[in-house]
Amino acid sequence: MQNQRVVSSAVTLRPARAADARQMAAMSRDLIEAGLPWRYHTVHMLRLMGDDETIALVAHDHAGVQGFTVMQFGDERAHLVLLAVRPQQQRRGIGRRLVEWLLASARVAGIAAVQLELRADNPAAYRFYLGLGFDDLQLLPGYYDGLIAARRMRLTLREPAGGEGGG
């Protein structure tokens, strides 16, 4: 266990750079989009990184990108678009650190709620988000290209302006 902490502490977080896009895209293809058409290719990652309303964050060490996340910000809501951590780095707190960094940014930005969709066939990710305080809103059959269902989840950070339901 102590060894895992050493490895995890060697991983640092920073905003994604153009040079990271290729590794991020490959991780998305292999870890998030497996069995689906590949959408988040390198050019798409670069576009996301260039969007002023989007934060792309990487966890890296001497070997390169070990995890990444992408979140788009609106006025009241943010959408967690992608989160991936290399399998050999999972369960070492990297995913939690990435998401907590984005949640802190969302709070500073005055965001009322963060929403996401995740593959319904990924129970580990589902438990991960529940553990972060996300609520399960609904099951969306065939959400991913008519092939795989998704779970929509939301974390409420504050009451939305005007008392609306954040949905």
PDB file of C-alpha atoms in Angstrom:
ATOM      1  CA  MET A   1       0.000   0.000   0.000  1.00  0.00           C
ATOM      2  CA  GLN A   2       2.806   2.381   0.838  1.00  0.00           C
ATOM      3  CA  ASN A   3       4.317   1.745  -2.592  1.00  0.00           C
ATOM      4  CA  GLN A   4       1.051   2.800  -4.254  1.00  0.00           C
ATOM      5  CA  ARG A   5       1.102   6.102  -2.396  1.00  0.00           C
ATOM      6  CA  VAL A   6       4.639   6.781  -3.640  1.00  0.00           C
ATOM      7  CA  VAL A   7       3.604   6.106  -7.240  1.00  0.00           C
ATOM      8  CA  SER A   8       0.459   8.239  -6.854  1.00  0.00           C
ATOM      9  CA  SER A   9       2.343  11.161  -5.324  1.00  0.00           C
ATOM     10  CA  ALA A  10       4.749  11.159  -8.302  1.00  0.00           C
ATOM     11  CA  VAL A  11       1.781  11.878 -10.544  1.00  0.00           C
ATOM     12  CA  THR A  12       1.064  15.586 -10.869  1.00  0.00           C
ATOM     13  CA  LEU A  13      -1.929  17.420 -12.337  1.00  0.00           C
ATOM     14  CA  ARG A  14      -1.691  20.173 -14.924  1.00  0.00           C
ATOM     15  CA  PRO A  15      -3.729  21.629 -17.770  1.00  0.00           C
ATOM     16  CA  ALA A  16      -3.509  19.491 -20.898  1.00  0.00           C
ATOM     17  CA  ARG A  17      -1.181  20.627 -23.659  1.00  0.00           C
ATOM     18  CA  ALA A  18      -1.398  20.018 -27.385  1.00  0.00           C
ATOM     19  CA  ALA A  19       1.388  17.445 -27.034  1.00  0.00           C
ATOM     20  CA  ASP A  20      -0.910  15.402 -24.716  1.00  0.00           C
ATOM     21  CA  ALA A  21      -3.783  15.135 -27.202  1.00  0.00           C
ATOM     22  CA  ARG A  22      -2.539  11.975 -28.895  1.00  0.00           C
ATOM     23  CA  GLN A  23      -2.181  10.055 -25.609  1.00  0.00           C
ATOM     24  CA  MET A  24      -5.535  11.349 -24.388  1.00  0.00           C
ATOM     25  CA  ALA A  25      -7.232  10.281 -27.615  1.00  0.00           C
ATOM     26  CA  ALA A  26      -5.724   6.802 -27.452  1.00  0.00           C
ATOM     27  CA  MET A  27      -6.824   6.430 -23.841  1.00  0.00           C
ATOM     28  CA  SER A  28     -10.335   7.532 -24.770  1.00  0.00           C
ATOM     29  CA  ARG A  29     -10.448   5.012 -27.621  1.00  0.00           C
ATOM     30  CA  ASP A  30      -9.134   2.150 -25.504  1.00  0.00           C
ATOM     31  CA  LEU A  31     -10.638   2.868 -22.080  1.00  0.00           C
ATOM     32  CA  ILE A  32     -13.846   4.827 -22.668  1.00  0.00           C
ATOM     33  CA  GLU A  33     -14.993   4.172 -26.220  1.00  0.00           C
ATOM     34  CA  ALA A  34     -14.056   0.479 -26.464  1.00  0.00           C
ATOM     35  CA  GLY A  35     -16.569  -1.288 -28.702  1.00  0.00           C
ATOM     36  CA  LEU A  36     -17.928   2.014 -30.044  1.00  0.00           C
ATOM     37  CA  PRO A  37     -16.977   4.240 -32.958  1.00  0.00           C
ATOM     38  CA  TRP A  38     -13.975   6.360 -31.971  1.00  0.00           C
ATOM     39  CA  ARG A  39     -15.103   9.982 -31.592  1.00  0.00           C
ATOM     40  CA  TYR A  40     -12.489  11.584 -29.348  1.00  0.00           C
ATOM     41  CA  HIS A  41      -9.572  11.300 -31.751  1.00  0.00           C
ATOM     42  CA  THR A  42      -6.566  13.617 -31.546  1.00  0.00           C
ATOM     43  CA  VAL A  43      -8.136  16.436 -33.581  1.00  0.00           C
ATOM     44  CA  HIS A  44     -11.271  16.341 -31.405  1.00  0.00           C
ATOM     45  CA  MET A  45      -9.128  16.502 -28.249  1.00  0.00           C
ATOM     46  CA  LEU A  46      -7.252  19.503 -29.642  1.00  0.00           C
ATOM     47  CA  ARG A  47     -10.572  21.211 -30.391  1.00  0.00           C
ATOM     48  CA  LEU A  48     -11.773  20.604 -26.835  1.00  0.00           C
ATOM     49  CA  MET A  49      -8.503  21.948 -25.417  1.00  0.00           C
ATOM     50  CA  GLY A  50      -8.867  25.068 -27.551  1.00  0.00           C
ATOM     51  CA  ASP A  51     -12.408  25.795 -26.355  1.00  0.00           C
ATOM     52  CA  ASP A  52     -12.508  28.665 -23.853  1.00  0.00           C
ATOM     53  CA  GLU A  53     -15.429  27.014 -22.004  1.00  0.00           C
ATOM     54  CA  THR A  54     -13.604  23.701 -21.540  1.00  0.00           C
ATOM     55  CA  ILE A  55     -10.933  22.522 -19.127  1.00  0.00           C
ATOM     56  CA  ALA A  56      -8.780  19.559 -20.074  1.00  0.00           C
ATOM     57  CA  LEU A  57      -6.596  18.324 -17.251  1.00  0.00           C
ATOM     58  CA  VAL A  58      -3.960  15.591 -17.230  1.00  0.00           C
ATOM     59  CA  ALA A  59      -2.313  13.525 -14.518  1.00  0.00           C
ATOM     60  CA  HIS A  60       1.229  12.832 -15.652  1.00  0.00           C
ATOM     61  CA  ASP A  61       4.504  11.441 -14.452  1.00  0.00           C
ATOM     62  CA  HIS A  62       7.881  10.633 -15.992  1.00  0.00           C
ATOM     63  CA  ALA A  63       6.214   8.035 -18.266  1.00  0.00           C
ATOM     64  CA  GLY A  64       3.590  10.422 -19.675  1.00  0.00           C
ATOM     65  CA  VAL A  65      -0.141  10.897 -19.291  1.00  0.00           C
ATOM     66  CA  GLN A  66      -1.541   8.494 -16.685  1.00  0.00           C
ATOM     67  CA  GLY A  67      -5.031   9.952 -16.635  1.00  0.00           C
ATOM     68  CA  PHE A  68      -7.052  12.857 -17.962  1.00  0.00           C
ATOM     69  CA  THR A  69     -10.392  14.546 -17.719  1.00  0.00           C
ATOM     70  CA  VAL A  70     -12.335  17.065 -19.777  1.00  0.00           C
ATOM     71  CA  MET A  71     -15.160  19.270 -18.517  1.00  0.00           C
ATOM     72  CA  GLN A  72     -17.237  21.850 -20.366  1.00  0.00           C
ATOM     73  CA  PHE A  73     -18.561  24.823 -18.405  1.00  0.00           C
ATOM     74  CA  GLY A  74     -21.806  26.686 -18.939  1.00  0.00           C
ATOM     75  CA  ASP A  75     -23.384  29.482 -16.916  1.00  0.00           C
ATOM     76  CA  GLU A  76     -25.085  27.249 -14.347  1.00  0.00           C
ATOM     77  CA  ARG A  77     -24.037  23.734 -15.258  1.00  0.00           C
ATOM     78  CA  ALA A  78     -20.882  21.911 -16.209  1.00  0.00           C
ATOM     79  CA  HIS A  79     -20.644  18.648 -18.113  1.00  0.00           C
ATOM     80  CA  LEU A  80     -17.937  16.140 -17.278  1.00  0.00           C
ATOM     81  CA  VAL A  81     -17.234  14.880 -20.779  1.00  0.00           C
ATOM     82  CA  LEU A  82     -14.390  12.402 -20.279  1.00  0.00           C
ATOM     83  CA  LEU A  83     -12.404  10.792 -17.488  1.00  0.00           C
ATOM     84  CA  ALA A  84      -9.850   8.036 -17.971  1.00  0.00           C
ATOM     85  CA  VAL A  85      -7.031   6.605 -15.883  1.00  0.00           C
ATOM     86  CA  ARG A  86      -4.658   3.958 -17.182  1.00  0.00           C
ATOM     87  CA  PRO A  87      -5.627   0.555 -15.733  1.00  0.00           C
ATOM     88  CA  GLN A  88      -2.281   0.089 -13.958  1.00  0.00           C
ATOM     89  CA  GLN A  89      -2.815   3.468 -12.228  1.00  0.00           C
ATOM     90  CA  GLN A  90      -6.434   2.922 -11.182  1.00  0.00           C
ATOM     91  CA  ARG A  91      -7.376   2.785  -7.485  1.00  0.00           C
ATOM     92  CA  ARG A  92      -4.491   5.087  -6.573  1.00  0.00           C
ATOM     93  CA  GLY A  93      -6.535   8.265  -6.208  1.00  0.00           C
ATOM     94  CA  ILE A  94      -5.691   9.757  -9.599  1.00  0.00           C
ATOM     95  CA  GLY A  95      -9.268   9.832 -10.887  1.00  0.00           C
ATOM     96  CA  ARG A  96     -10.479  11.330  -7.625  1.00  0.00           C
ATOM     97  CA  ARG A  97      -7.782  14.021  -7.740  1.00  0.00           C
ATOM     98  CA  LEU A  98      -8.693  14.898 -11.331  1.00  0.00           C
ATOM     99  CA  VAL A  99     -12.414  15.176 -10.585  1.00  0.00           C
ATOM    100  CA  GLU A 100     -11.905  17.042  -7.307  1.00  0.00           C
ATOM    101  CA  TRP A 101      -9.719  19.605  -9.118  1.00  0.00           C
ATOM    102  CA  LEU A 102     -12.524  20.176 -11.648  1.00  0.00           C
ATOM    103  CA  LEU A 103     -15.177  20.339  -8.940  1.00  0.00           C
ATOM    104  CA  ALA A 104     -13.153  22.984  -7.098  1.00  0.00           C
ATOM    105  CA  SER A 105     -12.940  24.951 -10.360  1.00  0.00           C
ATOM    106  CA  ALA A 106     -16.685  24.562 -10.858  1.00  0.00           C
ATOM    107  CA  ARG A 107     -17.385  25.909  -7.383  1.00  0.00           C
ATOM    108  CA  VAL A 108     -15.135  28.930  -7.989  1.00  0.00           C
ATOM    109  CA  ALA A 109     -16.919  29.507 -11.308  1.00  0.00           C
ATOM    110  CA  GLY A 110     -20.295  29.500  -9.525  1.00  0.00           C
ATOM    111  CA  ILE A 111     -21.552  26.341 -11.229  1.00  0.00           C
ATOM    112  CA  ALA A 112     -24.759  24.948  -9.709  1.00  0.00           C
ATOM    113  CA  ALA A 113     -24.412  21.344 -10.894  1.00  0.00           C
ATOM    114  CA  VAL A 114     -22.060  19.005 -12.715  1.00  0.00           C
ATOM    115  CA  GLN A 115     -23.617  16.382 -14.918  1.00  0.00           C
ATOM    116  CA  LEU A 116     -22.155  13.376 -16.704  1.00  0.00           C
ATOM    117  CA  GLU A 117     -23.087  10.258 -18.592  1.00  0.00           C
ATOM    118  CA  LEU A 118     -21.226   7.014 -18.134  1.00  0.00           C
ATOM    119  CA  ARG A 119     -21.497   3.605 -19.660  1.00  0.00           C
ATOM    120  CA  ALA A 120     -24.073   1.540 -17.801  1.00  0.00           C
ATOM    121  CA  ASP A 121     -21.793  -1.473 -18.287  1.00  0.00           C
ATOM    122  CA  ASN A 122     -19.101   0.118 -16.085  1.00  0.00           C
ATOM    123  CA  PRO A 123     -20.053  -0.623 -12.463  1.00  0.00           C
ATOM    124  CA  ALA A 124     -16.660   0.513 -11.127  1.00  0.00           C
ATOM    125  CA  ALA A 125     -17.144   3.994 -12.621  1.00  0.00           C
ATOM    126  CA  TYR A 126     -20.699   4.072 -11.287  1.00  0.00           C
ATOM    127  CA  ARG A 127     -19.472   3.321  -7.748  1.00  0.00           C
ATOM    128  CA  PHE A 128     -16.682   5.885  -8.176  1.00  0.00           C
ATOM    129  CA  TYR A 129     -19.129   8.691  -9.011  1.00  0.00           C
ATOM    130  CA  LEU A 130     -21.546   7.663  -6.259  1.00  0.00           C
ATOM    131  CA  GLY A 131     -18.608   7.854  -3.862  1.00  0.00           C
ATOM    132  CA  LEU A 132     -17.961  11.430  -5.003  1.00  0.00           C
ATOM    133  CA  GLY A 133     -21.553  12.355  -4.170  1.00  0.00           C
ATOM    134  CA  PHE A 134     -23.122  12.178  -7.635  1.00  0.00           C
ATOM    135  CA  ASP A 135     -26.781  11.173  -7.808  1.00  0.00           C
ATOM    136  CA  ASP A 136     -28.054   8.647 -10.340  1.00  0.00           C
ATOM    137  CA  LEU A 137     -30.704  10.461 -12.392  1.00  0.00           C
ATOM    138  CA  GLN A 138     -31.714   8.007 -15.075  1.00  0.00           C
ATOM    139  CA  LEU A 139     -30.808   5.077 -17.272  1.00  0.00           C
ATOM    140  CA  LEU A 140     -30.600   5.979 -20.970  1.00  0.00           C
ATOM    141  CA  PRO A 141     -31.008   2.838 -23.119  1.00  0.00           C
ATOM    142  CA  GLY A 142     -28.926   2.844 -26.313  1.00  0.00           C
ATOM    143  CA  TYR A 143     -27.337   6.213 -25.490  1.00  0.00           C
ATOM    144  CA  TYR A 144     -24.031   5.272 -27.077  1.00  0.00           C
ATOM    145  CA  ASP A 145     -24.722   4.686 -30.780  1.00  0.00           C
ATOM    146  CA  GLY A 146     -27.756   2.559 -29.979  1.00  0.00           C
ATOM    147  CA  LEU A 147     -25.384  -0.080 -28.581  1.00  0.00           C
ATOM    148  CA  ILE A 148     -24.744   0.663 -24.934  1.00  0.00           C
ATOM    149  CA  ALA A 149     -26.930   2.223 -22.262  1.00  0.00           C
ATOM    150  CA  ALA A 150     -25.714   5.143 -20.189  1.00  0.00           C
ATOM    151  CA  ARG A 151     -26.398   6.358 -16.694  1.00  0.00           C
ATOM    152  CA  ARG A 152     -26.899  10.087 -16.294  1.00  0.00           C
ATOM    153  CA  MET A 153     -25.588  11.410 -12.993  1.00  0.00           C
ATOM    154  CA  ARG A 154     -25.432  14.829 -11.373  1.00  0.00           C
ATOM    155  CA  LEU A 155     -23.682  16.462  -8.459  1.00  0.00           C
ATOM    156  CA  THR A 156     -25.431  19.543  -7.101  1.00  0.00           C
ATOM    157  CA  LEU A 157     -22.952  22.153  -5.881  1.00  0.00           C
ATOM    158  CA  ARG A 158     -25.464  24.880  -4.990  1.00  0.00           C
ATOM    159  CA  GLU A 159     -29.051  25.901  -5.647  1.00  0.00           C
ATOM    160  CA  PRO A 160     -29.395  27.175  -9.220  1.00  0.00           C
ATOM    161  CA  ALA A 161     -30.314  30.815  -9.866  1.00  0.00           C
ATOM    162  CA  GLY A 162     -34.072  31.340  -9.903  1.00  0.00           C
ATOM    163  CA  GLY A 163     -34.672  28.181  -7.854  1.00  0.00           C
ATOM    164  CA  GLU A 164     -34.779  25.945 -10.949  1.00  0.00           C
ATOM    165  CA  GLY A 165     -34.172  22.249 -10.571  1.00  0.00           C
ATOM    166  CA  GLY A 166     -30.671  22.140 -12.122  1.00  0.00           C
ATOM    167  CA  GLY A 167     -31.807  19.460 -14.612  1.00  0.00           C
TER     168      GLY A 167
END
